[in-house]
Coordinates of C-alpha atoms in Angstrom, one line a residue:
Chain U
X1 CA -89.7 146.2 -154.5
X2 CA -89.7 148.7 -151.9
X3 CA -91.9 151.6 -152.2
X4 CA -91.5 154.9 -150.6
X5 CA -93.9 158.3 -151.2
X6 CA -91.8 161.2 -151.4
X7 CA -94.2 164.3 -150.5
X8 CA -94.0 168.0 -151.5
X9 CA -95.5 170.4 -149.2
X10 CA -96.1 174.1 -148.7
X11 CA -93.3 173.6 -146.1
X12 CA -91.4 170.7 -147.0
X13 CA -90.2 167.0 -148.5
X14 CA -91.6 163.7 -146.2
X15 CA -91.4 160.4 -147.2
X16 CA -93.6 157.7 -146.3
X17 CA -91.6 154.3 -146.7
X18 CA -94.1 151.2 -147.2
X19 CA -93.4 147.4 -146.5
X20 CA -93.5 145.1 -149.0
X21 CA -96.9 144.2 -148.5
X22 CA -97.9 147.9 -148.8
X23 CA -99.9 147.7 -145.8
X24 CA -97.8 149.7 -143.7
X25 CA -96.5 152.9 -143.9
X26 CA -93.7 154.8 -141.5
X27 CA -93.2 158.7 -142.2
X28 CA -89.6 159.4 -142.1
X29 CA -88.1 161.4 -139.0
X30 CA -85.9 163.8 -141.4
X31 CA -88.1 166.3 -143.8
X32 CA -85.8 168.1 -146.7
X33 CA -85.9 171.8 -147.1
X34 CA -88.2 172.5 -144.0
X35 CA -90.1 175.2 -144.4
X36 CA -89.8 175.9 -148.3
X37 CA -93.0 175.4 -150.7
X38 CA -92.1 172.1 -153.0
X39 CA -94.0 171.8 -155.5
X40 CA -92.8 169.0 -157.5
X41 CA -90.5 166.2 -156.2
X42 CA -88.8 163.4 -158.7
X43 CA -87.0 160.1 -158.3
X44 CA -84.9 159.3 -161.6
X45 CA -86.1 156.4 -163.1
X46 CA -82.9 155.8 -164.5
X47 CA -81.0 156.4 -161.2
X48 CA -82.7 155.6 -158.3
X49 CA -80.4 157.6 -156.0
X50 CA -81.2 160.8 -157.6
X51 CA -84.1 163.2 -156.5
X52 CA -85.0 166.5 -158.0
X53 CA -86.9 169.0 -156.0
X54 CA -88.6 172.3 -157.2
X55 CA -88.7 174.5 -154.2
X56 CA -89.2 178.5 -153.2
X57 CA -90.1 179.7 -150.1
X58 CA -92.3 182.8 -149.0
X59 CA -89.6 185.3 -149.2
X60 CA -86.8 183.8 -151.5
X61 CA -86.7 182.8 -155.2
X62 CA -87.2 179.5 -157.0
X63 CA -85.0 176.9 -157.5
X64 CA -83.8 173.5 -157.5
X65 CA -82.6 170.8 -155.2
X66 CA -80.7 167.9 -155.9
X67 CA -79.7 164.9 -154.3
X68 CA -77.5 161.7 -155.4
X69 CA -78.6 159.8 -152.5
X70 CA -81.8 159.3 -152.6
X71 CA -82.8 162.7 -149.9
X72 CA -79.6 162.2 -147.3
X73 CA -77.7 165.2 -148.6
X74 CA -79.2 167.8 -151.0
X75 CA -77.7 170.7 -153.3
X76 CA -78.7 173.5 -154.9
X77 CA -78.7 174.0 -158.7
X78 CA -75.6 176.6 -159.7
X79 CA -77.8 177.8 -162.4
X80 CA -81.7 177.5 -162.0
X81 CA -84.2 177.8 -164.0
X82 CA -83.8 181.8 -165.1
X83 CA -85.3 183.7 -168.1
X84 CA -82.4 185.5 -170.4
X85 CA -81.8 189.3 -170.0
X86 CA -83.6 190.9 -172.4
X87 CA -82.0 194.5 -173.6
X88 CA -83.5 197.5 -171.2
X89 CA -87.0 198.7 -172.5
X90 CA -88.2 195.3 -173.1
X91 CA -90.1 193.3 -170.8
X92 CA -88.1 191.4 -168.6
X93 CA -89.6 188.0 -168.0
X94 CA -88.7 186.5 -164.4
X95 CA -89.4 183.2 -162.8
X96 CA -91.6 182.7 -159.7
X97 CA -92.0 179.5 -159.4
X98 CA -90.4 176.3 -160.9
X99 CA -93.8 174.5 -161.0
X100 CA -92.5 171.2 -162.0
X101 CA -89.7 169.2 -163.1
X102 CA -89.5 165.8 -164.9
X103 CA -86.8 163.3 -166.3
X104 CA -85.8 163.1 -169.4
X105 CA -85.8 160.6 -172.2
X106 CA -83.5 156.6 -171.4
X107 CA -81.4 157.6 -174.1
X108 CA -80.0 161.3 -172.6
X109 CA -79.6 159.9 -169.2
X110 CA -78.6 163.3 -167.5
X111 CA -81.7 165.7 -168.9
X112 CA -84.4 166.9 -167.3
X113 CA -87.0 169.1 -168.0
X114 CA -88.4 171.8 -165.6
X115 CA -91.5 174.0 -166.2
X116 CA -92.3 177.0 -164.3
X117 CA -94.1 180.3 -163.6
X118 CA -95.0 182.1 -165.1
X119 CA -95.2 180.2 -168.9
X120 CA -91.6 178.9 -169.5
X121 CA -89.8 175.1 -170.2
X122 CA -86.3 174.7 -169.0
X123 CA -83.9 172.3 -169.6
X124 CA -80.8 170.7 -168.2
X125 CA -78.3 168.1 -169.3
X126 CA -76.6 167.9 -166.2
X127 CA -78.6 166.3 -163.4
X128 CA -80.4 169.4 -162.6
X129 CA -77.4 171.5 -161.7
X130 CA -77.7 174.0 -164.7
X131 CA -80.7 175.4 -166.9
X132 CA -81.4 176.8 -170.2
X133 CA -84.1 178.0 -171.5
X134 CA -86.2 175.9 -174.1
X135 CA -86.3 179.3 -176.7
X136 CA -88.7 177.8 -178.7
X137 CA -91.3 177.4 -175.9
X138 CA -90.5 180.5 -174.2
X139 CA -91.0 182.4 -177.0
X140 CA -94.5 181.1 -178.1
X141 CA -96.6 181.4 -174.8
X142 CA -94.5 185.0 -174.0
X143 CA -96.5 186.1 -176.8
X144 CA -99.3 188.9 -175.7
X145 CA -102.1 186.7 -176.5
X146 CA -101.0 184.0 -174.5
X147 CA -101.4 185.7 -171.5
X148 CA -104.1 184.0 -169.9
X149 CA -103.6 182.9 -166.4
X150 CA -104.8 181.0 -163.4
X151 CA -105.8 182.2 -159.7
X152 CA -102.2 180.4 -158.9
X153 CA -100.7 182.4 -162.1
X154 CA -100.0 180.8 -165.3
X155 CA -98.5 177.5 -165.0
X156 CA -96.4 175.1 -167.0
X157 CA -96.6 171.4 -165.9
X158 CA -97.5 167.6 -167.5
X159 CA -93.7 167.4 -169.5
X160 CA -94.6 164.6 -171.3
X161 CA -91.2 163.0 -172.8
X162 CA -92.6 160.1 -175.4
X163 CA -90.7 157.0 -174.5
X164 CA -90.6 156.4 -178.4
X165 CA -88.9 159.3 -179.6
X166 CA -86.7 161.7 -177.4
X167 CA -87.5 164.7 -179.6
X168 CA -91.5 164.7 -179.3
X169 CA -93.2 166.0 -176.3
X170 CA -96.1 167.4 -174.9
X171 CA -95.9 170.5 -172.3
X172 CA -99.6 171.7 -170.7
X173 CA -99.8 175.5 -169.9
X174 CA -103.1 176.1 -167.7
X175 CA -104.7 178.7 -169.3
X176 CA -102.2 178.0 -172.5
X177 CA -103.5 174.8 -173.6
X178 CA -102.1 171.7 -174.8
X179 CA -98.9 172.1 -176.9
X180 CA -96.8 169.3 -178.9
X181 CA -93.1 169.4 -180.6
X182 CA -91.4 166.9 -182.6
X183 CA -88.2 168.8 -182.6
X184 CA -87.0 168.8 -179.4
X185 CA -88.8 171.9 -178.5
X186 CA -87.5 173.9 -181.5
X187 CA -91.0 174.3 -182.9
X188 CA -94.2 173.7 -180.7
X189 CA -98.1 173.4 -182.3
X190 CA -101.5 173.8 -180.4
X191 CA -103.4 170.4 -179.7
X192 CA -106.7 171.7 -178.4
X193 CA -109.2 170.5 -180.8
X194 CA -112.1 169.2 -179.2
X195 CA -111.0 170.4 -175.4
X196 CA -113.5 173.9 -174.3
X197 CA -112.7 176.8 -172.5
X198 CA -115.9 177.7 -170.6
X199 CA -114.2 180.9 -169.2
X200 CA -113.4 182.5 -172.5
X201 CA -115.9 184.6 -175.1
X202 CA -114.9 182.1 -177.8
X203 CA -114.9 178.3 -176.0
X204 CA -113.5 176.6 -178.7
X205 CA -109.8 178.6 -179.8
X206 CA -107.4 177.9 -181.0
X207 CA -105.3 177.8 -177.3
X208 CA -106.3 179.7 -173.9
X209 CA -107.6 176.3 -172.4
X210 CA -106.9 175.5 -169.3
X211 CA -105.3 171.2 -168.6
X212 CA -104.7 170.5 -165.3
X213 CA -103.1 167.6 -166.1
X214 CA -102.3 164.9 -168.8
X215 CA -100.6 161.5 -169.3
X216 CA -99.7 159.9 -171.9
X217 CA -100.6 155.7 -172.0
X218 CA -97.0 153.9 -171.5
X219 CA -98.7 150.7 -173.7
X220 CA -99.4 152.9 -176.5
X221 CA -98.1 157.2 -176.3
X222 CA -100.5 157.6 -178.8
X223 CA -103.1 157.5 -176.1
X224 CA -103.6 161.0 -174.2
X225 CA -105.6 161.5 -171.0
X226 CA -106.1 165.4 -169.7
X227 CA -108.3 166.6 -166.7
X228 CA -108.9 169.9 -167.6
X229 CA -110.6 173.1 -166.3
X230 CA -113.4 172.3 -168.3
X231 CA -113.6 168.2 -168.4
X232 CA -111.8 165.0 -168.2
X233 CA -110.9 164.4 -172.0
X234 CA -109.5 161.2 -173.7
X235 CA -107.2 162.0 -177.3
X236 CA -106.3 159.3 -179.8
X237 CA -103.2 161.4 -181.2
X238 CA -103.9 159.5 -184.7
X239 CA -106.6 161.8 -184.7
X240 CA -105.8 164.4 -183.0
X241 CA -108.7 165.6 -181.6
X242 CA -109.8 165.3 -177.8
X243 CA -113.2 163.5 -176.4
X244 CA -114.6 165.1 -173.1
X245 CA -114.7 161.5 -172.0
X246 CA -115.9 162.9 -168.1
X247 CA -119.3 163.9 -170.0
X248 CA -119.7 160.4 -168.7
X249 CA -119.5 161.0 -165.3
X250 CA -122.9 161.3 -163.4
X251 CA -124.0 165.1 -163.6
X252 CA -124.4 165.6 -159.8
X253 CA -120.6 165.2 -159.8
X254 CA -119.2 166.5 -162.9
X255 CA -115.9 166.2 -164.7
X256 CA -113.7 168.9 -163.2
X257 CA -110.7 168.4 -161.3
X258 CA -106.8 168.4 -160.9
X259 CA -105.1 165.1 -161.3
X260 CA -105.4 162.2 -163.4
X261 CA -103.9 158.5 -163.3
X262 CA -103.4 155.7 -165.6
X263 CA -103.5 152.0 -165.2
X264 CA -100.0 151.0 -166.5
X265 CA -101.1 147.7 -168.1
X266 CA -104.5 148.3 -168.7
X267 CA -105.2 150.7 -171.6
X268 CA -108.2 151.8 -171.2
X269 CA -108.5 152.4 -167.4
X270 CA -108.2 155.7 -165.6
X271 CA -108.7 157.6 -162.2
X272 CA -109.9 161.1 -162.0
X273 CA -110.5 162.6 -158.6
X274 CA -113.3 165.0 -158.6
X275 CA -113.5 168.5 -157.0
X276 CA -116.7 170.6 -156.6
X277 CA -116.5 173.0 -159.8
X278 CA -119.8 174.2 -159.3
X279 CA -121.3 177.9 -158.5
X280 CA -118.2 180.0 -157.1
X281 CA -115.9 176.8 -157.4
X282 CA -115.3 175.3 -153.7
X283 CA -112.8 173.0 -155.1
X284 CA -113.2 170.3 -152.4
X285 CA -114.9 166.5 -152.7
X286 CA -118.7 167.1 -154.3
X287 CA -120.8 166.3 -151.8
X288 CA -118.2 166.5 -148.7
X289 CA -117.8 163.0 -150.1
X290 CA -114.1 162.1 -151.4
X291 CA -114.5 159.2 -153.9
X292 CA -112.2 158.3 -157.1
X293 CA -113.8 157.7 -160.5
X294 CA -112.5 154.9 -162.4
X295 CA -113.2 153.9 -166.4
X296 CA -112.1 150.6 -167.4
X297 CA -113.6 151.2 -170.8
X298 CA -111.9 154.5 -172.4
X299 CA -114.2 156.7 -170.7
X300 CA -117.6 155.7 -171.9
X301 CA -118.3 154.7 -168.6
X302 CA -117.1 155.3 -164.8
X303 CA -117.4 153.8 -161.2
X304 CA -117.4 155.5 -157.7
X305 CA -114.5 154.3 -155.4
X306 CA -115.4 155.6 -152.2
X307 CA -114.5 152.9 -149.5
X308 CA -113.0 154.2 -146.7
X309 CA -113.6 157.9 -147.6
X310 CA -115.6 159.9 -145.1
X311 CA -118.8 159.7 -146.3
X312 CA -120.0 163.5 -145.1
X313 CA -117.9 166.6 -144.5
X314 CA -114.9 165.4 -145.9
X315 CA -113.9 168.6 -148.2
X316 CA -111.0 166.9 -150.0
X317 CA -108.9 169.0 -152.5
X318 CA -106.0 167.0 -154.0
X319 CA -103.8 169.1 -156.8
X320 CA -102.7 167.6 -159.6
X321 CA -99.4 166.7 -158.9
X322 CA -101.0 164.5 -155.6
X323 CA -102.3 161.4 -157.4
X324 CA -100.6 158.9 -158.3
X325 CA -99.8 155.3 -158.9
X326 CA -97.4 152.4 -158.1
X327 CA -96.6 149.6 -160.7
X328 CA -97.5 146.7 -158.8
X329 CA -100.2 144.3 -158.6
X330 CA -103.2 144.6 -157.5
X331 CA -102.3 148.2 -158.8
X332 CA -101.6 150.8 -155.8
X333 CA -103.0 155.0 -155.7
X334 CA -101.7 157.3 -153.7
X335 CA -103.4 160.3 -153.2
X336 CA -102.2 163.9 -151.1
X337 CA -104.7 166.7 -149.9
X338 CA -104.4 169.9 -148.8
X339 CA -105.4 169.1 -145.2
X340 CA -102.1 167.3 -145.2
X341 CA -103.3 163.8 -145.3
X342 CA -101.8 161.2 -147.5
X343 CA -104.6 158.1 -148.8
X344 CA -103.7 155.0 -150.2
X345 CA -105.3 152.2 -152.0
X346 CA -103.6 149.0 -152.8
X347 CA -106.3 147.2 -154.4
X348 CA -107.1 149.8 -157.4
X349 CA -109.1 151.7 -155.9
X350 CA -111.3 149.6 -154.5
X351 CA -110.7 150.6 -150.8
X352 CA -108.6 153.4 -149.3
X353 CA -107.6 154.3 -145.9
X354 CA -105.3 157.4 -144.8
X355 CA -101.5 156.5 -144.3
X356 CA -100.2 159.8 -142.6
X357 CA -102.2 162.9 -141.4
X358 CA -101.4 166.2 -140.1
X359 CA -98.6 167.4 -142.5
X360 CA -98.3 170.6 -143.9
X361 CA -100.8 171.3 -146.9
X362 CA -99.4 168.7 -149.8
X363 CA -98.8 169.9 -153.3
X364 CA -96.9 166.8 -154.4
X365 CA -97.0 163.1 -154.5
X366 CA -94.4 160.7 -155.9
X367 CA -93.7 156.9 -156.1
X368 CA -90.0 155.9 -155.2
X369 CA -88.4 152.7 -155.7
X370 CA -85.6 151.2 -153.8
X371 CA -85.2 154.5 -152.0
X372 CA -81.9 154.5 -150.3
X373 CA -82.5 154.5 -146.5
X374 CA -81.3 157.7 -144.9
X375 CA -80.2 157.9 -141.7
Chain X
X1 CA -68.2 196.1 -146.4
X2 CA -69.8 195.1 -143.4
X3 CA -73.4 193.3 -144.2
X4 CA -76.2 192.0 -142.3
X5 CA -78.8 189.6 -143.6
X6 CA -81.8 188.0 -141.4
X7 CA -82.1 184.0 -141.2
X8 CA -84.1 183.2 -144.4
X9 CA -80.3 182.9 -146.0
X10 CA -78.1 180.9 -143.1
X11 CA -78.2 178.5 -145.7
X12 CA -76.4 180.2 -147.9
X13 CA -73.8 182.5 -144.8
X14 CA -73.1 179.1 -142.4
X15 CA -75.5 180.6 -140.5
X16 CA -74.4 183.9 -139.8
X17 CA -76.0 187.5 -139.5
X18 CA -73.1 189.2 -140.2
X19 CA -71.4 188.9 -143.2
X20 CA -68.7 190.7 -145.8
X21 CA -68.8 191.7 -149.2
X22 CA -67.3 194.6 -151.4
X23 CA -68.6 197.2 -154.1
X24 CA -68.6 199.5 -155.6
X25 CA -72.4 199.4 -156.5
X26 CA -75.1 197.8 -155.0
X27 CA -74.8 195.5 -158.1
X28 CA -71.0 194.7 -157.7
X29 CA -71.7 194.3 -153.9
X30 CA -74.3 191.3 -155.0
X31 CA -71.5 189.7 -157.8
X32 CA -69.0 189.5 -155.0
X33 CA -71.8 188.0 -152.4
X34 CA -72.8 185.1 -154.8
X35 CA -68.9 184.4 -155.2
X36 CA -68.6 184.0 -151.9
X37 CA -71.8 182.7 -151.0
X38 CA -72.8 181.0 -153.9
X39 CA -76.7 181.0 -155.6
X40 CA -77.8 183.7 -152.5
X41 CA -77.5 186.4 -155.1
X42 CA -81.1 184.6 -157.1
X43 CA -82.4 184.2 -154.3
X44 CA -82.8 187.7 -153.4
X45 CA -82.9 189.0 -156.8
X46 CA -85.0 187.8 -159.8
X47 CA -83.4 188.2 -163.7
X48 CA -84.6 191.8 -164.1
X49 CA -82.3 193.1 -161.2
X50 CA -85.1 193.8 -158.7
X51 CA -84.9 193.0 -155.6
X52 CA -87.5 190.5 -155.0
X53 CA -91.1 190.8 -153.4
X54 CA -91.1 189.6 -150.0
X55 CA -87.2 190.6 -149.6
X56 CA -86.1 193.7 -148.6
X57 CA -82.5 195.4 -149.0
X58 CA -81.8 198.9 -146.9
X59 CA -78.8 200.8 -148.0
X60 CA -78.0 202.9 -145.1
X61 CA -82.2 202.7 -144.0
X62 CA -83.5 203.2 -146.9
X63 CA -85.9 200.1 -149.0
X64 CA -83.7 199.5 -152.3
X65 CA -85.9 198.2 -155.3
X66 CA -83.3 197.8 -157.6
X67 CA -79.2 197.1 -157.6
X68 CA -78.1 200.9 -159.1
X69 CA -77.1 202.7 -156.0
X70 CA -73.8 203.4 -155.3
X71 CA -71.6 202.3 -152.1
X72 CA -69.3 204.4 -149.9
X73 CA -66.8 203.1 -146.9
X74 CA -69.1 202.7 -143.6
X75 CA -72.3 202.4 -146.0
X76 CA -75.0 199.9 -144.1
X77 CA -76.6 197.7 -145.7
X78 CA -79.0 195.1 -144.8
X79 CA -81.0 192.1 -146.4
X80 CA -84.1 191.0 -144.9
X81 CA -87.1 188.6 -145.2
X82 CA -90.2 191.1 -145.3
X83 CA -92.7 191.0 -142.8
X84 CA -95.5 188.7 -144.0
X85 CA -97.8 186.1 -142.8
X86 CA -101.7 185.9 -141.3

């Protein structure tokens, strides 16, 4: 299968097609939307050809681009991602950013799912080319007391679609919380027991925490993993309540960070990639020393991945749309930072070494499959 | 109406400064500008009608937050990126 990294950055889509063997890696001549901040970029799973991009630039609006083969030729949405017009005296809600935007359930082949800034959940049943709000969402965290928010403003991300069940999803708002529906997103309930927000008078509410990020385990949904502000936490949803899991990490590194990664056949293995959270939060490799943390055992225990890595000065910050895996075996990562380098490692971790350097500052990293070759 | 708009929205003109559009508001001048060059209108200007932050429109040289003002023949009006950067 051929594998290709399609790259969001602050001024840009590349793509990095691999050979079979994964060992080597050519950066396509042609970047998408030069110059325009993309900070999510999609393949559909269930069409190959069709890419979603959630762009902006400095001076205009958000919005989306789409393109049915595979990155040659793009369009915009007719109808992005836009908050209703509320009658005049009311606050009017508007859309800075489409933060992210993710496929929808096998069995409604043409949704997707966008979520943006500030707090909002879109949705489309059209490929992307027009949006509606998801009310039920939008009208939860536009509620007064959910107006906590982030240095990068309050963020919607981690659309989490359960392969079981078209109608249950999770959606993470940083500085929201964790937030499930079993109704399509009619009717959404708080899932934050057991996750802490160190930043708040009260660091166990109701909602107000921050995730970063979450997956869901494809062998079993049930299984949740979130890298949050304040922790790396694994959730059993049977029980419904999280386990800061990164308490196991060793203390000179700590537990905060952006991304997180799952192994797809191994249940409990997972990647976190550490940032400095201490003092005034540099946000950059603990240490100056990048390195991966891997748990093979639910989180009771983890292992430093460092090979390759610069072992001093190497301040590292990878957001949490930038890690990610492939499918194959050994199991590949794939890892963007905001120095514009892209790592790779195609023996789980094990050993990395950097595929492309010198791009614009990267906000995104995806896995593509059978990518059609552009010209 | 005779417009001019800076190069942040060739994508949307084919390129070109100079553009046409007609109005009799600010607001009906934007309507007919995303018919004929459609999705710049959201670009420019977010759901609650202001123009957005690091855009500028000038009605005859003068910054224009919002879409209310009205248009008369020979009225100039201009959309630009704003002056940003480090």
């Amino acid at each position: 299968m051929a594998l290709s990294l399609l790259i969001g950055t602050q001024k840009g889509i590349f793509v990095l097609d691999g050979d079979s063997s994964r060992k080597s890696w050519k950066l396509r001549d042609t970047v998408s939307h030069f110059g325009n901040v993309v900070d999510d970029v999609k393949q559909d799973p269930r069409n190959a050809k069709l890419l979603l991009a959630a762009a902006k630039t400095g001076h205009l609006g958000p919005t989306v681009f789409r393109s049915f083969d595979g990155g040659a030729t793009w369009k915009e949405a007719s109808k992005p991602p836009a908050f209703p017009k509320v009658e005049e005296g009311k606050d009017q809600r508007t859309v800075s950013q489409v933060f992210c935007v993710h496929p929808g359930h096998p069995s409604t082949p043409h949704r997707w799912y966008a979520g943006t800034v500030p707090f909002g959940m879109f949705v489309s049943d059209d490929d992307g080319d027009t949006w509606e709000p998801v009310a039920g969402f939008n009208e939860l965290v536009s509620r007064p007391e959910m107006d906590g928010a982030t240095p990068a403003g309050p963020i919607t991300h981690s659309i989490l679609v359960d392969p079981r069940d078209a109608k249950h999803m999770y959606v993470c708002c940083s500085s929201g919380g964790f937030l499930e529906t079993t109704d399509s997103g009619a009717t959404w309930k708080h899932l934050n027991k057991g996750s802490v927000a160190e930043f708040l008078p009260d660091p166990n509410p109701e909602f107000g925490q921050d995730p970063h990020c979450a997956k869901y385990h494809p062998l079993d949904p049930d299984i949740l993993w979130q890298q949050n502000h304040c922790g790396v936490y694994r959730m059993d949803r049977r029980k419904a309540e999280w386990e800061r899991v990164g308490l196991n990490l060793p203390k000179e590194i700590g537990d905060i960070g952006f991304g997180i990664v799952v192994h797809p056949r191994e249940i409990d293995t997972a990647w976190v990639f550490p940032m400095d959270g201490t003092s005034v939060w540099p946000r950059t490799s603990p240490g100056g020393a990048p390195a991966a943390y891997r748990t093979r055992d639910a989180g009771k225990s983890w292992e430093r991945q460092d090979g390759g890595f610069p072992d001093r000065h190497g301040y590292f910050t990878v957001f949490r749309h930038a890690i990610r895996t492939d499918v194959e075996t050994p199991l590949g990562l794939y890892l963007g930072t905001t120095n514009g380098e892209v790592w790779g490692s195609r023996d789980e971790g094990a050993s990395w070494e950097c595929l492309v350097s010198w791009l614009p500052r990267i906000l995104s990293v995806e896995v593509a499959h059978d990518l059609p070759k552009t010209p | 109406m005779k417009l001019r708009v800076s190069s942040h929205l060739h994508a949307y003109t084919a390129n070109r400064n100079d553009i046409e559009a007609e109005g009799a508001t600010l607001a009906e001048l934007f309507d007919d500008l995303d018919r004929r060059h459609p999705g710049i209108r959201f670009r420019v200007i977010d759901e609650a009608g202001h123009v957005r932050q690091h855009m500028n429109l000038f009605l005859n040289g003068t910054k224009q937050k919002t879409l209310e003002a009205t248009l008369k023949p020979g009225d100039d009006v201009c959309i630009f990126g704003a002056l940003s950067g480090g």
